[in-house]
Coordinates of C-alpha atoms and ligand atoms in Angstrom, one line a residue:
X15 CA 33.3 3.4 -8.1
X16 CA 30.9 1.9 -4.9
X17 CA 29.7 -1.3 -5.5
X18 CA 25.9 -1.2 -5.6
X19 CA 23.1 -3.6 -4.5
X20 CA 19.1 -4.4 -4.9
X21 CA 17.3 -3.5 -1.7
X22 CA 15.2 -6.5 -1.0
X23 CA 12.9 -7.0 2.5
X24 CA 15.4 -5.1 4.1
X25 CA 18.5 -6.4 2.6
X26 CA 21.3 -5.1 0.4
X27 CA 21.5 -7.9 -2.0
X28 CA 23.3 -8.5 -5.4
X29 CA 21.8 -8.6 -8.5
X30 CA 21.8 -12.0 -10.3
X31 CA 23.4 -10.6 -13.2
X32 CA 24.9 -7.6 -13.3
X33 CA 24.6 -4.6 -16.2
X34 CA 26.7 -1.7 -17.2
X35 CA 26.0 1.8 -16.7
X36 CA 27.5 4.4 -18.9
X37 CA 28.5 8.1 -18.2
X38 CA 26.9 9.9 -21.0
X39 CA 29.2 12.9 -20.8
X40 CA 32.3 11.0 -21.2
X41 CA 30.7 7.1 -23.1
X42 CA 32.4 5.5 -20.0
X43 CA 31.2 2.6 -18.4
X44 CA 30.9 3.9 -14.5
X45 CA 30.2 0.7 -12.9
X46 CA 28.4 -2.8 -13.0
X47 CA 25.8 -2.1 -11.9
X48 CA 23.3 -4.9 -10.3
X49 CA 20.5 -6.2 -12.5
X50 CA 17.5 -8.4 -10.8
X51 CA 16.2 -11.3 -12.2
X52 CA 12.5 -11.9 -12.5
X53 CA 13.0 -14.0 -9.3
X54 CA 14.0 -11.3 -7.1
X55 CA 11.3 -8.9 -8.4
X56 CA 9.1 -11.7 -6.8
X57 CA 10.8 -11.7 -3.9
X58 CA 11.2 -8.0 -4.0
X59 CA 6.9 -8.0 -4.4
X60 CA 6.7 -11.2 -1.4
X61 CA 8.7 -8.7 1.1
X62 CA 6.2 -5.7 0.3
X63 CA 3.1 -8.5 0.2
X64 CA 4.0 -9.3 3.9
X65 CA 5.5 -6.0 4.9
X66 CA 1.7 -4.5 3.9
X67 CA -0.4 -5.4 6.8
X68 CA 1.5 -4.6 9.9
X69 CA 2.9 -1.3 7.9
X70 CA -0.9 0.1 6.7
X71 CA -1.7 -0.2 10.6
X72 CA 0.9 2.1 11.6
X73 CA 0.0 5.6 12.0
X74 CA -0.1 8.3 9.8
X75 CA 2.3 9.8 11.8
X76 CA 4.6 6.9 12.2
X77 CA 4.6 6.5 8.6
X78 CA 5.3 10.2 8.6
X79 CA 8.4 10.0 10.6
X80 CA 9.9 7.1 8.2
X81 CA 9.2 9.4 5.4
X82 CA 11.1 12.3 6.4
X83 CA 14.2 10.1 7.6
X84 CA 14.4 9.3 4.1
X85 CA 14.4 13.1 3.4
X86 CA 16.9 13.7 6.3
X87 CA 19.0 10.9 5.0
X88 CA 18.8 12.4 1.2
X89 CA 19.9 15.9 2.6
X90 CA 22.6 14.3 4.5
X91 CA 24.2 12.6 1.4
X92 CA 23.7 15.8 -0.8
X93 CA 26.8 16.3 -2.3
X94 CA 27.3 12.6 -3.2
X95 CA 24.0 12.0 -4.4
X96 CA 24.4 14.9 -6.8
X97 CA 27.6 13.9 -7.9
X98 CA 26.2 10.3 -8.8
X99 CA 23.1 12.1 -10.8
X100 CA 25.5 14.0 -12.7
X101 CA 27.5 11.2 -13.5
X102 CA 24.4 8.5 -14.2
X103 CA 22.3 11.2 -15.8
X104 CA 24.6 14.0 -17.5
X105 CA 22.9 17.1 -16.2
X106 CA 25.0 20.3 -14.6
X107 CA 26.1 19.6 -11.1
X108 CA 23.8 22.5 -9.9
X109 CA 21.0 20.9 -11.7
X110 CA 21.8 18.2 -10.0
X111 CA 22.5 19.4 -6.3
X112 CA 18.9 21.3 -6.9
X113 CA 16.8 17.7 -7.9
X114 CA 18.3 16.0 -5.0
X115 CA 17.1 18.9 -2.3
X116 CA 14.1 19.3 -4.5
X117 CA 13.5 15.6 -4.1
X118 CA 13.8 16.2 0.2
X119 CA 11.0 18.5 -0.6
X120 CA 8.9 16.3 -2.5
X121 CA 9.0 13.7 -0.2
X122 CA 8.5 16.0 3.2
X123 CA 5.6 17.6 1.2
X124 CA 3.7 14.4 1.6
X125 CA 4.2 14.6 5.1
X126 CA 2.1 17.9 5.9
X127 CA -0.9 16.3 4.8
X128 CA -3.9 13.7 6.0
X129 CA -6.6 12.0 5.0
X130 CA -9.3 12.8 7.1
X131 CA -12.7 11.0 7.2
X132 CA -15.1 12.9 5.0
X133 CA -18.5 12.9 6.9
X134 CA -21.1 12.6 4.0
X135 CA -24.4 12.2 6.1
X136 CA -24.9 12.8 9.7
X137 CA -28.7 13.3 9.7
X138 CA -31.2 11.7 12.3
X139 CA -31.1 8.0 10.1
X140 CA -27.8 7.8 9.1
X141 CA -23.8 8.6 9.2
X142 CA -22.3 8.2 5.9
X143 CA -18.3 8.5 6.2
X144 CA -15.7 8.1 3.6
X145 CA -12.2 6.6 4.6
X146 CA -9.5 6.7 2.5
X147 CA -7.9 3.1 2.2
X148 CA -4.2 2.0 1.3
X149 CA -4.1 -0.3 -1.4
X150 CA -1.5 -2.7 -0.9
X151 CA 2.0 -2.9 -2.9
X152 CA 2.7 -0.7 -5.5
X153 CA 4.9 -0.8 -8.0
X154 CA 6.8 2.9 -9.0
X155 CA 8.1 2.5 -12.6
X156 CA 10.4 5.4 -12.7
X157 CA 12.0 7.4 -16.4
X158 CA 15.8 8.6 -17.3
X159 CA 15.7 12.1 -17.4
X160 CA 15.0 12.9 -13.5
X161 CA 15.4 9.8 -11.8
X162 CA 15.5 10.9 -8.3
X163 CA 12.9 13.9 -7.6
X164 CA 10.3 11.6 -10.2
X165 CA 10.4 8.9 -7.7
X166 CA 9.8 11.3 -5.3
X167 CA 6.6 11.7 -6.5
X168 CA 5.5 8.2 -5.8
X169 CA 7.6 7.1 -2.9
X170 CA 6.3 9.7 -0.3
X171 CA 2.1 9.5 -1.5
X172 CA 2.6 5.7 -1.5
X173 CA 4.4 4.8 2.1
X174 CA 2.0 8.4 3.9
X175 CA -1.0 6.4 3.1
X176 CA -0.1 3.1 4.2
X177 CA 1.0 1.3 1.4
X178 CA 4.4 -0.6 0.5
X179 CA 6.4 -0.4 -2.8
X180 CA 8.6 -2.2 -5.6
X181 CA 10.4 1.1 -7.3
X182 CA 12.0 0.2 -10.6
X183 CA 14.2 3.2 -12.3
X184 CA 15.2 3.4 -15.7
X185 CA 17.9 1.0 -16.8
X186 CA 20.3 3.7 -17.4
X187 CA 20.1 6.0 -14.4
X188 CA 20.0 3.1 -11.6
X189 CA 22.7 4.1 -9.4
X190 CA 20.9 7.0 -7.7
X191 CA 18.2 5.0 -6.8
X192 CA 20.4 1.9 -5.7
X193 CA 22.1 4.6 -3.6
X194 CA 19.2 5.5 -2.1
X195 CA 18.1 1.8 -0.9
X196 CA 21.8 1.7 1.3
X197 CA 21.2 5.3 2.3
X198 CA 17.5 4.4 4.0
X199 CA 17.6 0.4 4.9
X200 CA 18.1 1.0 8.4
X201 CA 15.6 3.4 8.4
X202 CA 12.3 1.8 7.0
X203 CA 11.0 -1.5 8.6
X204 CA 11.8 -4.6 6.1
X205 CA 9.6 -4.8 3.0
X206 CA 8.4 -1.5 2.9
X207 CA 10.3 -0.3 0.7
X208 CA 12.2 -2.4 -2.1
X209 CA 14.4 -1.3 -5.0
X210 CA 15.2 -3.4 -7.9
X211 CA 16.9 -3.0 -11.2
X212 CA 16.2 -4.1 -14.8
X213 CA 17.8 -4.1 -18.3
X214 CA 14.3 -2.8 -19.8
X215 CA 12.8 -6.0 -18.6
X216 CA 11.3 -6.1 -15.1
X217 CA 8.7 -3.4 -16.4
X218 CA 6.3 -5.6 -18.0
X219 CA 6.7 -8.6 -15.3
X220 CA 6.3 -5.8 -12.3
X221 CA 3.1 -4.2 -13.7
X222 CA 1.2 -7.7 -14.1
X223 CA 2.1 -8.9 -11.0
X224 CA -0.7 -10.6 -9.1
X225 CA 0.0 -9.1 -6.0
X226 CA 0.9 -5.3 -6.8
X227 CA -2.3 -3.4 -6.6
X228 CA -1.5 -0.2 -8.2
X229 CA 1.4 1.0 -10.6
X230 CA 2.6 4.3 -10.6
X231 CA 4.2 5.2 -13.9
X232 CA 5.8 7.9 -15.7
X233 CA 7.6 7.4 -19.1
X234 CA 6.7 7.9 -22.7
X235 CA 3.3 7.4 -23.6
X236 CA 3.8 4.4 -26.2
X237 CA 5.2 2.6 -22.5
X238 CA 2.3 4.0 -21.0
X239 CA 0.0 2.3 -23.0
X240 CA 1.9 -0.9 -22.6
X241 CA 1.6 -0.5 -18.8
X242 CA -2.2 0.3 -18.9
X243 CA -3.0 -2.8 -20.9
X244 CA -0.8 -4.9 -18.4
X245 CA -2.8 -3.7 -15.8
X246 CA -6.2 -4.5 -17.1
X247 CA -6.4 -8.4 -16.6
X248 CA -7.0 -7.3 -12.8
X249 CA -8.1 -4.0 -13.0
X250 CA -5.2 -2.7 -11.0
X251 CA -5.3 1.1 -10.4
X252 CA -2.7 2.9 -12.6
X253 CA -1.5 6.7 -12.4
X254 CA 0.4 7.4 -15.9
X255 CA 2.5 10.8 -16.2
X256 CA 3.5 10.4 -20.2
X257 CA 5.2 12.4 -22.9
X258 CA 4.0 15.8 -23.8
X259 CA 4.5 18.3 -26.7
X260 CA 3.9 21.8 -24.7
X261 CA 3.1 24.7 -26.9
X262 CA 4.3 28.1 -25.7
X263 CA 2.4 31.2 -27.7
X264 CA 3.9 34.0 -27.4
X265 CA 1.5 37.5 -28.1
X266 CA 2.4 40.7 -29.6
X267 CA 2.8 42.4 -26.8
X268 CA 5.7 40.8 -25.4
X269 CA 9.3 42.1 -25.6
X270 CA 11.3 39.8 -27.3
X271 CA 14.6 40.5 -25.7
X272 CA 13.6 40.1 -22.0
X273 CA 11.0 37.1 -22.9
X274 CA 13.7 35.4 -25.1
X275 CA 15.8 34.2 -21.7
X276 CA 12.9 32.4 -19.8
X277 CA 11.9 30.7 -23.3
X278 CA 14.8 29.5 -23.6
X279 CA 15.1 28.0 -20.2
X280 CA 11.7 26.6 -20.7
X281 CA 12.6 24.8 -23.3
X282 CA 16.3 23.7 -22.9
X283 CA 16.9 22.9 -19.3
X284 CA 17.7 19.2 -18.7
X285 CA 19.1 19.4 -22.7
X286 CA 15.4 19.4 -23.2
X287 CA 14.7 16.3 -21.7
X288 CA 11.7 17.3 -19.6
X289 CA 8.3 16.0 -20.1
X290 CA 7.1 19.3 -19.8
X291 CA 9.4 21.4 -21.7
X292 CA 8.4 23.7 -24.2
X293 CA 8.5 21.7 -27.3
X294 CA 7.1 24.1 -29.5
X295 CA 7.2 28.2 -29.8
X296 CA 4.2 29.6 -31.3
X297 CA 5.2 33.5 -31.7
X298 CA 3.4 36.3 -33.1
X299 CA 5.0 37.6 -36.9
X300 CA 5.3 41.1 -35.2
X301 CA 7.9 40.3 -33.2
X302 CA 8.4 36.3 -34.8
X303 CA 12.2 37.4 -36.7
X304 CA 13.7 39.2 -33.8
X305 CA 12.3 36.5 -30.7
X306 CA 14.0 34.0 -33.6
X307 CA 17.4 36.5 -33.3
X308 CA 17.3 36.6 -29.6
X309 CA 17.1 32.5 -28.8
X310 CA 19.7 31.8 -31.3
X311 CA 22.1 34.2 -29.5
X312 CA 21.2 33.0 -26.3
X313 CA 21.8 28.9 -28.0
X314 CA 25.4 30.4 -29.5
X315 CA 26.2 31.4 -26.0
X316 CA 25.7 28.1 -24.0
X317 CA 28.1 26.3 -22.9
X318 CA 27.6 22.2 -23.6
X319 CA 29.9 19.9 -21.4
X320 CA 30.8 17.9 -18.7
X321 CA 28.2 18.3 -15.8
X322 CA 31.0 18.1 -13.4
X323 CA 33.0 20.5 -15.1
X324 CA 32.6 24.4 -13.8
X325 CA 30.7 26.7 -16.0
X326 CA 28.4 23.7 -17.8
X327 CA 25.1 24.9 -18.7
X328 CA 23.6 22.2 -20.6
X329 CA 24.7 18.8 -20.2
X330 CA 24.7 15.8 -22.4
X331 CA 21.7 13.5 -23.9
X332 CA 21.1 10.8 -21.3
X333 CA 21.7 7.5 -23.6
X334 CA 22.5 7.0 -26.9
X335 CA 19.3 5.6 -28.2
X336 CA 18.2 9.8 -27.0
X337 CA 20.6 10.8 -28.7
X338 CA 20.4 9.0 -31.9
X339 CA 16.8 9.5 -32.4
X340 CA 17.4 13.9 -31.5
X341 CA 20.0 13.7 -33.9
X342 CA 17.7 12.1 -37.0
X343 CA 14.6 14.7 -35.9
X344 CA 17.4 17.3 -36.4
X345 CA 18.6 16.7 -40.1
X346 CA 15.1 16.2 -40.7
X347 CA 14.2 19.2 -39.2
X348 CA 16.9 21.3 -41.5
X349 CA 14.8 20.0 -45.0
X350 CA 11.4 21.7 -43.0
X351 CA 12.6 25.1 -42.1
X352 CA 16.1 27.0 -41.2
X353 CA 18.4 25.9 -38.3
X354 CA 19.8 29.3 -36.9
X355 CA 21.4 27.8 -34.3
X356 CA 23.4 24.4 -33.2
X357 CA 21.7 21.2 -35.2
X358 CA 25.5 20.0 -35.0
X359 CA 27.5 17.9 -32.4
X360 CA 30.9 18.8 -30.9
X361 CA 33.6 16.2 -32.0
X362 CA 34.3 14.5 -28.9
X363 CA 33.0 11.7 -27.0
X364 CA 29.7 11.9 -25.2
X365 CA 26.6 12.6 -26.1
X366 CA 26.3 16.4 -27.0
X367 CA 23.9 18.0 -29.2
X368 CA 24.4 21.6 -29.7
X369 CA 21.2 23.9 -28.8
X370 CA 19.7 24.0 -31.6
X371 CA 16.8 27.1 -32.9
X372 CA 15.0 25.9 -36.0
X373 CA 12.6 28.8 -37.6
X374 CA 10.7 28.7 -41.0
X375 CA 8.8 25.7 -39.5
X376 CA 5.6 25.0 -39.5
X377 CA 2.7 22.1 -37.8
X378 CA 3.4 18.9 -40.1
X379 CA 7.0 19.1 -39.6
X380 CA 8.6 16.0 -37.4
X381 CA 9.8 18.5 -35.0
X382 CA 6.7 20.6 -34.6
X383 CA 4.6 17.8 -34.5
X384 CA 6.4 15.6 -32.4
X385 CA 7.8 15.3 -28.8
X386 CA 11.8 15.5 -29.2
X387 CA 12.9 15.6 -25.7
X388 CA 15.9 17.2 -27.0
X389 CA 17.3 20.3 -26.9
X390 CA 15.6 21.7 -30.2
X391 CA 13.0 24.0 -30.6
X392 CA 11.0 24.5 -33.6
X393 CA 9.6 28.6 -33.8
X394 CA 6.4 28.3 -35.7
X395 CA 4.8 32.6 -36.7
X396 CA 1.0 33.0 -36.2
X397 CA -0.7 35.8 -37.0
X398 CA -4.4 35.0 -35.1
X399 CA -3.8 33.7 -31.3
X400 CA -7.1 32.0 -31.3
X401 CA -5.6 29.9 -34.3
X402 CA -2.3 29.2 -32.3
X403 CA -4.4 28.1 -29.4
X404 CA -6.4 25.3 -31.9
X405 CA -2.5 24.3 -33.6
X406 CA -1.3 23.9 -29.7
X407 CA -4.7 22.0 -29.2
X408 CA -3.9 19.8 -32.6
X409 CA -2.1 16.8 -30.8
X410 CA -2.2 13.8 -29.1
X411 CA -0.5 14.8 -26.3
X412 CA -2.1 17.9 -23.4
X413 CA 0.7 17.9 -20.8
X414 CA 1.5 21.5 -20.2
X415 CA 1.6 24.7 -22.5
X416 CA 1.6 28.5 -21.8
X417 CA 0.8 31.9 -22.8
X418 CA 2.8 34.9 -22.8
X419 CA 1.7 38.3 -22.8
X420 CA 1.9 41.9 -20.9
X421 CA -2.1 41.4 -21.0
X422 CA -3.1 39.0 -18.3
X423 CA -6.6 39.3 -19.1
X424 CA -6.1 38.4 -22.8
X425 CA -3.4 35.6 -21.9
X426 CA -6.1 34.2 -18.9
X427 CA -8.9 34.5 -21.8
X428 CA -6.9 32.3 -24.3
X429 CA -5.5 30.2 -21.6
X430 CA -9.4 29.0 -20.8
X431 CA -9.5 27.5 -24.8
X432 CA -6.2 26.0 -24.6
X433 CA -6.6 21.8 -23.6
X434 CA -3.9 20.3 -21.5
X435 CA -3.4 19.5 -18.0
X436 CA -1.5 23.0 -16.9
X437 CA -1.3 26.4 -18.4
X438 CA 1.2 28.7 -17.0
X439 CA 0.9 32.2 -18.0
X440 CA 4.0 33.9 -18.4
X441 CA 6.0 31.1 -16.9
X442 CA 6.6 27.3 -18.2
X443 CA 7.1 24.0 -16.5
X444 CA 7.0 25.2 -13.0
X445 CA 6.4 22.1 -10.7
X446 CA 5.2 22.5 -6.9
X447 CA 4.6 19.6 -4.8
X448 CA 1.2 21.4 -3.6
X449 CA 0.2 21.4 -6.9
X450 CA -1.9 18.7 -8.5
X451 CA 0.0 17.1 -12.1
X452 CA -1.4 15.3 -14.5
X453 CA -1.5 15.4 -18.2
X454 CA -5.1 15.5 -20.6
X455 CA -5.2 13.1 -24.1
X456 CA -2.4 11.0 -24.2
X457 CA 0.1 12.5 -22.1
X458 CA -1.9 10.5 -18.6
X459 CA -4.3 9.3 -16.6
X460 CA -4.7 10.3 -13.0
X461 CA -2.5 13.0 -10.9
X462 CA 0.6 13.7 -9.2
X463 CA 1.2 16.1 -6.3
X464 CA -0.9 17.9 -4.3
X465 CA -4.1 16.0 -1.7
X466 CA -5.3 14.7 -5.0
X467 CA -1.7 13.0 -5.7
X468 CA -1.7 11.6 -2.0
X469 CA -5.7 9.9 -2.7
X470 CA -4.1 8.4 -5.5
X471 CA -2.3 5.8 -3.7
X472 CA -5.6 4.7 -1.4
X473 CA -9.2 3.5 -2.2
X474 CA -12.4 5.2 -1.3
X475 CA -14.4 3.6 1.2
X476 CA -17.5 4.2 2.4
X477 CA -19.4 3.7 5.4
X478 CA -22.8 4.0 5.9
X479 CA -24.5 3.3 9.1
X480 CA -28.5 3.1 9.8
X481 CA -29.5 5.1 12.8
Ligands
NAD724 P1 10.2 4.8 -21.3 O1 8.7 4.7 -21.4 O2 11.1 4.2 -22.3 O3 10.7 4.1 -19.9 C1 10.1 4.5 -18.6 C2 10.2 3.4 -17.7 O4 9.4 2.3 -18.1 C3 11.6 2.8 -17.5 O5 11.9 2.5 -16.2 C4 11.5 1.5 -18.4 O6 12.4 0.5 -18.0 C5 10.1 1.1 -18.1 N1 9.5 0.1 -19.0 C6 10.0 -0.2 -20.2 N2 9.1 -1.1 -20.8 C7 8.1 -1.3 -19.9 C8 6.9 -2.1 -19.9 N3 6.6 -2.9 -21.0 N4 6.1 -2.0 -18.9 C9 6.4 -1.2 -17.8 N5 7.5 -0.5 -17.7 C10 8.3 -0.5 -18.8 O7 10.5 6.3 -21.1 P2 11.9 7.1 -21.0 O8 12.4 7.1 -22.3 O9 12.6 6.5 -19.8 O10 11.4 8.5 -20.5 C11 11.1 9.6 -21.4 C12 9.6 9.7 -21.6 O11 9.0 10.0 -20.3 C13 9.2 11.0 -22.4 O12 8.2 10.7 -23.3 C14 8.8 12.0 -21.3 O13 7.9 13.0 -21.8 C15 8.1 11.1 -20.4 N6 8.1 11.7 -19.0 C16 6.9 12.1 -18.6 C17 6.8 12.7 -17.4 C18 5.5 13.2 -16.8 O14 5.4 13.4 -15.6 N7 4.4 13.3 -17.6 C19 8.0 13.0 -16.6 C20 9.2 12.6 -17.2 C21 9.2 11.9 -18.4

């Protein structure tokens, strides 16, 4: 395997230590992998400190250009990029092959946007205008599950609107990212752009950091409130995409047999490890025992393996500390209701867990009430909709959750009293870069995607002239 390095002011640089990564389909240590000391996070944050000023007075359509090499570069190094995310992160190679061209998208969707001045005022006393500002260095505190098209998210907003970054992935799924930084240090002026890696322990240090002005995080929510509290000694500005525990309610009117495959998908893809995966199935008792019938055939009839092995549908958990915890909320799941399908794991090395249907559950369960991001899916019967709406409402978290239905006035009507961040009506966990992202309670604080995701990364300014 490629040795890797930190990308530092324009440098490919070793780590000072260095940290394995693990294969999760096979339990195979892939490579050292370079880990950064708390010194070269400093340096890393130095080189985007002094990068900053000449790089926010570029154009918008310089920083435009740098922004979609990065895609062109991405596209370029498809096949090996996808490769490496299979092997760092355990999904199916297609899964794979589609985040990395998703994550060209991403970034080039950044690129069709501005930020115009607003004019406020232009009356006969004064001219009020609002500029949108860059804010300085930010640091991009990335998760496991998709650890390219995630940064994404933060990498294009931040460097369209002038600022510089410090991205950190997740311990485990480094290489991707590392990748990345050798892929696109020709291409970005030094300092702009820095990548550094951490056993779990750069996080903390990154997010206080006198000089980064905004951190741009998405992880679980107990991180999340780490991250906000590290933030508040100087007020940074923080964007937190956090865990979730999406309802799906599924009315009488829906046929179980062709509904049962886009459920399914909802909930499993990525082995379940998707903040916004359905996490709970609310289903009508009409139709609750055969929808319970159909997603356990469709769970029997998955194929679990290797990513890079033809024919895989569902890949591995990512780590073993995943995996472990899935496997506990599993046995306790089987005392709470009836597994129907999977709740076992092949005998073989990685870390499989079968897809796994568990029905005869109900809210107060572990795996109702809370987020697995396994693949497990608890099927709870209603009988009222407006009383599944107020058990979907019942939890900390208000990423995502939908309605299904053949009657889109009824689904829009119950999707108006449901509280999280998205609905989707027939249709779960669809992500568009156009679209703004953000999550309501506990699952986040501010927005992804979309103009509002861009205005993230800069601060309102005002100017206000007498006349
Ligand atoms: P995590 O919170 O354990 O880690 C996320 C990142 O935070 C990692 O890079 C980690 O090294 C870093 N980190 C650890 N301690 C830190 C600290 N004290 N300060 C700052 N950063 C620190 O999350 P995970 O297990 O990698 O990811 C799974 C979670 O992420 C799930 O809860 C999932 O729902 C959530 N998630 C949310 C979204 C979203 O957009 N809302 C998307 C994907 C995942």
């Amino acid at each position: 395997m490629a040795d890797y390095s930190l990308l530092i002011n324009g440098a490919l640089v070793a780590g000072d230590a260095t940290m394995d990564v693990v294969n999760p389909a096979t339990e195979e240590v892939i490579c050292a992998a370079p880990r950064a000391s708390e010194a070269q996070l400093n340096q890393a944050v130095a080189a985007a400190k002094a990068a900053f000023p000449a790089w926010s007075k570029t154009s918008l359509d310089e920083r435009k250009a740098v922004v979609n090499k990065i895609a062109d570069a991405i596209e370029a190094n498809a096949n090996d990029l996808a490769r490496l995310l299979t092997q760092e992160q355990g999904k199916p190679l297609a899964d794979a092959t589609a985040e990395v061209y998703g994550t060209a998208i991403f970034l080039r969707y950044f690129t069709s946007l501005d930020l115009p001045v607003k004019v406020i005022d232009d009356s006969e006393g004064r001219l009020v205008e609002a500029h949108r500002r860059p804010l300085g260095v930010v640091g991009a505190i990335v998760p496991w599950n998709f650890p390219m098209i995630l940064m994404a998210f933060k990498l294009s907003p931040a460097l369209v609107a002038g600022n510089t970054i410090v991205v950190k992935p997740a311990p485990t799924t480094p290489l991707t990212a590392l990748k990345l930084g050798e892929l696109i240090c020709d291409l970005v002026p030094a300092g702009v752009v820095n990548f550094i890696t951490d056993a779990n322990d750069l996080g903390a240090p990154l997010t206080a950091h006198p000089d980064v002005r905004k951190v741009s995080f998405t992880g679980s929510t107990a991180t999340g409130a780490k991250v906000m509290a590290g933030a508040a000694g100087l007020l940074k500005r923080i964007t937190l995409e956090l865990g979730g525990n999406d309802a799906g309610i599924v009315l009488d009117d829906v046929n179980p047999k062709e509904a049962a495959p886009k459920l399914f998908q909802s909930a499993f893809q990525n082995s379940g490890q998707v903040c916004i995966a359905m996490k709970r199935l609310y289903v009508h008792e009409s139709i609750y025992d055969e929808m319970c019938d159909e997603l356990a055939s469709i769970a029997k009839e998955t194929v679990i393996g290797d990513g890079l092995e033809q024919g895989t549908q569902l890949g591995p958990l990512q780590n073993k500390m995943q995996f472990d915890k899935v496997r506990e909320m599993i046995a306790e799941a089987g005392q709470d209701g009836t597994i129907i399908a999977g709740g076992d794991t092949p005998d073989k090395p990685g870390f499989f867990i079968a897809p796994t249907i568990v029905r005869d559950v109900t809210d107060g369960a572990r795996i109702v009430d809370e987020e697995q991001f396994g693949p497990v899916l608890p099927v709870i019967k209603f009988s009222d909709p407006h009383d599944a709406v107020a058990r979907a409402n019942a939890s900390p978290y208000g990423l995502g959750g939908s309605i299904w239905s053949a009657d889109l006035d009824k689904a829009y009507a119950l999707a108006q009293e449901m509280e999280s961040g998205t609905i989707w009506i027939n249709k779960h966990a669809e992500l568009d870069p156009s679209v703004p992202f953000g999550g309501a309670r506990q699952s986040g604080l501010g927005t992804e995607l979309g103009q509002e995701g861009l205005e993230e990364f800069t601060q309102l300014k005002m100017i206000n002239i007498a006349r």
